Amino acid sequence: MFFKRLRADINAAKKNDPAARNKFEIWLTYSGVHALSWHRVAHFFYKIKLKLLARMISQTARFFTGIEIHPAAKIAGGVFIDHGAGVVIGETAVVEEGVVIYQGATLGGTGKEKGKRHPTVKRGAIISAGARVLGGFTVGEYAKIGANAVVLREVPPYATVVGVPAHVVRINGEKPVDLEQEKCDPLQEELCNLQGKVYELQKQIDELKTELKKDGKDKK
């Protein structure tokens, strides 16, 4: 099982990194592949209740790779961590096959939840550089998280989200028309209406002043 997942990790790196020349080079030099291999050893010891040893292995891997993965996290084979520096994956996170994670990304919690407090990232999703995915929700299949986005709620499958906090800008490559962020702000709409009424009243007042001045001149 370990070597099967290692092969899947190497294949994922070869598929997703155009700079990768061959699988032997990936196995020797890619910190993401090394971090995942260390993690699977740590995860094995964590499952058999040797938690201190598991933590020691994960911290050793962090020292050498710059990638911190809690030994309890569940990560499938075929995940690609590109560059990897600063990547953090929390205790209850679940990462499925085909996920791509770039440097500086965090799969973490907000500190308020109990139990499942880290995200589940479904097959084929992309977590871009510096993104923060915080909470026990699900990032849908083949979703794309933009660079430096802060995601605090569930992401639909095939969606692209950006911003702080993150919001959906594309689903299946098309801009949705019925998203919450696309709807009119009722407060802003009311302010616009009030401004229009004030303009009309001011116009009427100016017209009345003009008529009064004319009446005054006519009487003289």
Short mmCIF file of C-alpha atoms in Angstrom, two decimals:
data_model
loop_
_atom_site.label_atom_id
_atom_site.label_comp_id
_atom_site.label_asym_id
_atom_site.label_seq_id
_atom_site.Cartn_x
_atom_site.Cartn_y
_atom_site.Cartn_z
CA MET A 1 0.00 0.00 0.00
CA PHE A 2 2.81 2.43 0.89
CA PHE A 3 4.64 1.91 -2.42
CA LYS A 4 1.40 2.04 -4.39
CA ARG A 5 0.63 5.47 -2.94
CA LEU A 6 4.22 6.59 -3.49
CA ARG A 7 3.93 5.69 -7.16
CA ALA A 8 0.65 7.59 -7.34
CA ASP A 9 2.27 10.66 -5.73
CA ILE A 10 5.17 10.55 -8.21
CA ASN A 11 2.76 10.17 -11.14
CA ALA A 12 0.74 13.15 -9.88
CA ALA A 13 3.90 15.27 -9.73
CA LYS A 14 4.87 14.22 -13.25
CA LYS A 15 1.40 15.06 -14.52
CA ASN A 16 1.03 18.46 -12.85
CA ASP A 17 4.55 19.89 -12.98
CA PRO A 18 5.83 20.74 -16.47
CA ALA A 19 9.33 21.17 -15.02
CA ALA A 20 9.46 17.51 -13.93
CA ARG A 21 11.84 15.63 -16.22
CA ASN A 22 11.52 12.06 -14.96
CA LYS A 23 10.14 10.03 -12.07
CA PHE A 24 13.55 9.24 -10.58
CA GLU A 25 14.31 12.95 -10.24
CA ILE A 26 10.91 13.51 -8.63
CA TRP A 27 11.52 10.76 -6.09
CA LEU A 28 14.94 12.18 -5.19
CA THR A 29 14.27 15.92 -5.10
CA TYR A 30 10.58 16.81 -4.64
CA SER A 31 9.84 17.95 -1.09
CA GLY A 32 6.09 17.39 -1.55
CA VAL A 33 6.64 13.72 -2.38
CA HIS A 34 9.01 13.35 0.59
CA ALA A 35 6.53 15.02 2.97
CA LEU A 36 3.71 12.70 1.89
CA SER A 37 5.94 9.64 2.33
CA TRP A 38 6.93 10.74 5.83
CA HIS A 39 3.28 11.44 6.59
CA ARG A 40 2.17 7.94 5.67
CA VAL A 41 4.70 6.47 8.06
CA ALA A 42 3.56 8.87 10.79
CA HIS A 43 -0.09 8.10 10.05
CA PHE A 44 0.56 4.36 10.46
CA PHE A 45 2.04 4.85 13.92
CA TYR A 46 -0.77 7.26 14.83
CA LYS A 47 -3.39 4.63 13.98
CA ILE A 48 -1.73 2.04 16.23
CA LYS A 49 -1.75 4.53 19.13
CA LEU A 50 1.95 5.40 19.05
CA LYS A 51 1.02 9.06 18.85
CA LEU A 52 4.21 10.51 20.31
CA LEU A 53 6.33 8.66 17.78
CA ALA A 54 3.96 9.77 15.02
CA ARG A 55 4.33 13.40 16.09
CA MET A 56 8.10 13.09 16.22
CA ILE A 57 8.14 11.77 12.66
CA SER A 58 5.82 14.55 11.42
CA GLN A 59 7.98 17.22 13.05
CA THR A 60 11.12 15.70 11.53
CA ALA A 61 9.43 15.81 8.13
CA ARG A 62 8.48 19.44 8.75
CA PHE A 63 12.11 20.30 9.55
CA PHE A 64 13.42 18.77 6.31
CA THR A 65 10.60 19.69 3.90
CA GLY A 66 8.96 22.84 5.32
CA ILE A 67 5.59 21.07 5.09
CA GLU A 68 3.58 20.35 8.24
CA ILE A 69 1.02 17.55 8.08
CA HIS A 70 -0.65 16.31 11.24
CA PRO A 71 -0.23 12.52 11.47
CA ALA A 72 -4.00 12.05 11.89
CA ALA A 73 -4.82 13.73 8.55
CA LYS A 74 -6.16 11.40 5.86
CA ILE A 75 -4.43 11.87 2.51
CA ALA A 76 -5.04 9.67 -0.51
CA GLY A 77 -2.40 8.60 -3.00
CA GLY A 78 -1.96 10.79 -6.05
CA VAL A 79 -1.88 14.14 -4.22
CA PHE A 80 0.64 16.72 -5.46
CA ILE A 81 2.16 19.35 -3.15
CA ASP A 82 4.03 21.76 -5.43
CA HIS A 83 7.09 23.52 -3.94
CA GLY A 84 5.49 22.93 -0.57
CA ALA A 85 7.17 25.53 1.65
CA GLY A 86 4.75 26.68 4.34
CA VAL A 87 1.98 24.18 3.60
CA VAL A 88 -0.01 23.18 6.71
CA ILE A 89 -2.59 20.37 6.84
CA GLY A 90 -4.56 19.96 10.06
CA GLU A 91 -5.55 16.96 12.14
CA THR A 92 -9.04 16.21 10.79
CA ALA A 93 -8.35 17.23 7.19
CA VAL A 94 -9.20 14.78 4.40
CA VAL A 95 -7.51 15.15 1.01
CA GLU A 96 -8.66 12.98 -1.88
CA GLU A 97 -6.83 11.75 -4.98
CA GLY A 98 -5.78 14.27 -7.62
CA VAL A 99 -5.73 17.31 -5.34
CA VAL A 100 -2.99 19.88 -6.05
CA ILE A 101 -1.74 22.08 -3.20
CA TYR A 102 0.66 24.97 -3.78
CA GLN A 103 3.12 26.63 -1.42
CA GLY A 104 1.90 28.51 1.63
CA ALA A 105 -1.56 26.93 1.58
CA THR A 106 -3.31 25.98 4.82
CA LEU A 107 -6.03 23.40 5.43
CA GLY A 108 -6.83 24.50 8.96
CA GLY A 109 -9.53 25.33 11.46
CA THR A 110 -10.91 28.55 12.89
CA GLY A 111 -10.30 27.42 16.46
CA LYS A 112 -14.02 27.44 17.30
CA GLU A 113 -15.12 23.98 16.19
CA LYS A 114 -14.87 20.62 17.89
CA GLY A 115 -14.63 17.24 16.21
CA LYS A 116 -14.32 17.66 12.41
CA ARG A 117 -12.74 21.10 12.30
CA HIS A 118 -10.55 20.92 9.19
CA PRO A 119 -11.71 20.79 5.57
CA THR A 120 -12.38 17.84 3.30
CA VAL A 121 -10.91 18.49 -0.13
CA LYS A 122 -12.53 16.36 -2.82
CA ARG A 123 -10.94 14.78 -5.88
CA GLY A 124 -9.17 17.06 -8.36
CA ALA A 125 -9.45 20.32 -6.41
CA ILE A 126 -6.69 22.94 -6.62
CA ILE A 127 -5.57 24.96 -3.59
CA SER A 128 -3.49 27.86 -4.88
CA ALA A 129 -0.50 29.53 -3.24
CA GLY A 130 -1.19 31.22 0.08
CA ALA A 131 -4.84 30.13 0.25
CA ARG A 132 -6.40 29.54 3.67
CA VAL A 133 -9.21 26.97 3.85
CA LEU A 134 -10.49 27.14 7.42
CA GLY A 135 -13.26 24.97 8.85
CA GLY A 136 -14.85 21.54 8.76
CA PHE A 137 -16.68 21.98 5.45
CA THR A 138 -16.14 20.41 2.02
CA VAL A 139 -14.32 21.77 -1.00
CA GLY A 140 -16.10 20.16 -3.94
CA GLU A 141 -14.62 18.07 -6.74
CA TYR A 142 -12.39 19.97 -9.19
CA ALA A 143 -12.97 23.26 -7.38
CA LYS A 144 -10.28 25.95 -7.65
CA ILE A 145 -9.26 28.12 -4.71
CA GLY A 146 -7.54 31.34 -5.82
CA ALA A 147 -4.19 32.52 -4.51
CA ASN A 148 -4.36 34.09 -1.01
CA ALA A 149 -8.10 33.44 -0.76
CA VAL A 150 -9.58 32.88 2.71
CA VAL A 151 -12.30 30.23 2.43
CA LEU A 152 -14.71 30.03 5.37
CA ARG A 153 -17.63 28.07 3.91
CA GLU A 154 -18.38 25.16 1.60
CA VAL A 155 -17.24 25.37 -2.01
CA PRO A 156 -19.45 23.76 -4.70
CA PRO A 157 -17.97 21.25 -7.17
CA TYR A 158 -16.27 22.79 -10.24
CA ALA A 159 -16.43 26.27 -8.68
CA THR A 160 -13.70 28.92 -8.68
CA VAL A 161 -13.49 31.06 -5.55
CA VAL A 162 -11.36 34.13 -4.85
CA GLY A 163 -11.08 36.95 -2.33
CA VAL A 164 -11.12 37.62 1.41
CA PRO A 165 -13.48 36.16 2.43
CA ALA A 166 -13.67 33.95 -0.65
CA HIS A 167 -16.72 34.05 -2.92
CA VAL A 168 -17.68 32.10 -6.03
CA VAL A 169 -16.84 33.78 -9.35
CA ARG A 170 -17.18 30.83 -11.73
CA ILE A 171 -18.93 27.46 -11.84
CA ASN A 172 -17.94 25.17 -14.69
CA GLY A 173 -16.12 28.13 -16.24
CA GLU A 174 -19.26 30.29 -16.40
CA LYS A 175 -20.21 33.28 -14.30
CA PRO A 176 -23.33 32.46 -12.23
CA VAL A 177 -26.23 34.90 -12.27
CA ASP A 178 -28.04 33.80 -9.13
CA LEU A 179 -25.28 33.95 -6.53
CA GLU A 180 -25.80 35.90 -3.35
CA GLN A 181 -22.97 38.29 -4.13
CA GLU A 182 -24.58 39.07 -7.51
CA LYS A 183 -27.87 40.19 -5.98
CA CYS A 184 -28.64 43.86 -5.31
CA ASP A 185 -27.81 45.17 -1.90
CA PRO A 186 -31.21 46.33 -0.50
CA LEU A 187 -29.61 49.01 1.67
CA GLN A 188 -27.64 50.39 -1.24
CA GLU A 189 -30.78 50.32 -3.39
CA GLU A 190 -32.76 52.23 -0.77
CA LEU A 191 -30.02 54.86 -0.48
CA CYS A 192 -30.10 55.32 -4.24
CA ASN A 193 -33.87 55.80 -4.12
CA LEU A 194 -33.56 58.38 -1.32
CA GLN A 195 -30.89 60.25 -3.24
CA GLY A 196 -33.19 60.37 -6.25
CA LYS A 197 -36.04 61.74 -4.14
CA VAL A 198 -33.79 64.37 -2.58
CA TYR A 199 -32.69 65.45 -6.05
CA GLU A 200 -36.31 65.78 -7.20
CA LEU A 201 -37.28 67.79 -4.10
CA GLN A 202 -34.30 70.09 -4.53
CA LYS A 203 -35.29 70.64 -8.15
CA GLN A 204 -38.85 71.52 -7.12
CA ILE A 205 -37.58 73.95 -4.47
CA ASP A 206 -35.34 75.67 -7.01
CA GLU A 207 -38.29 76.00 -9.42
CA LEU A 208 -40.48 77.49 -6.66
CA LYS A 209 -37.77 80.00 -5.76
CA THR A 210 -37.50 81.03 -9.40
CA GLU A 211 -41.28 81.50 -9.66
CA LEU A 212 -41.39 83.56 -6.45
CA LYS A 213 -38.66 85.83 -7.71
CA LYS A 214 -40.57 86.35 -10.96
CA ASP A 215 -43.80 87.10 -9.08
CA GLY A 216 -41.97 89.64 -6.91
CA LYS A 217 -40.56 91.44 -9.96
CA ASP A 218 -43.94 91.48 -11.69
CA LYS A 219 -45.60 93.10 -8.67
CA LYS A 220 -42.96 95.81 -8.58
#
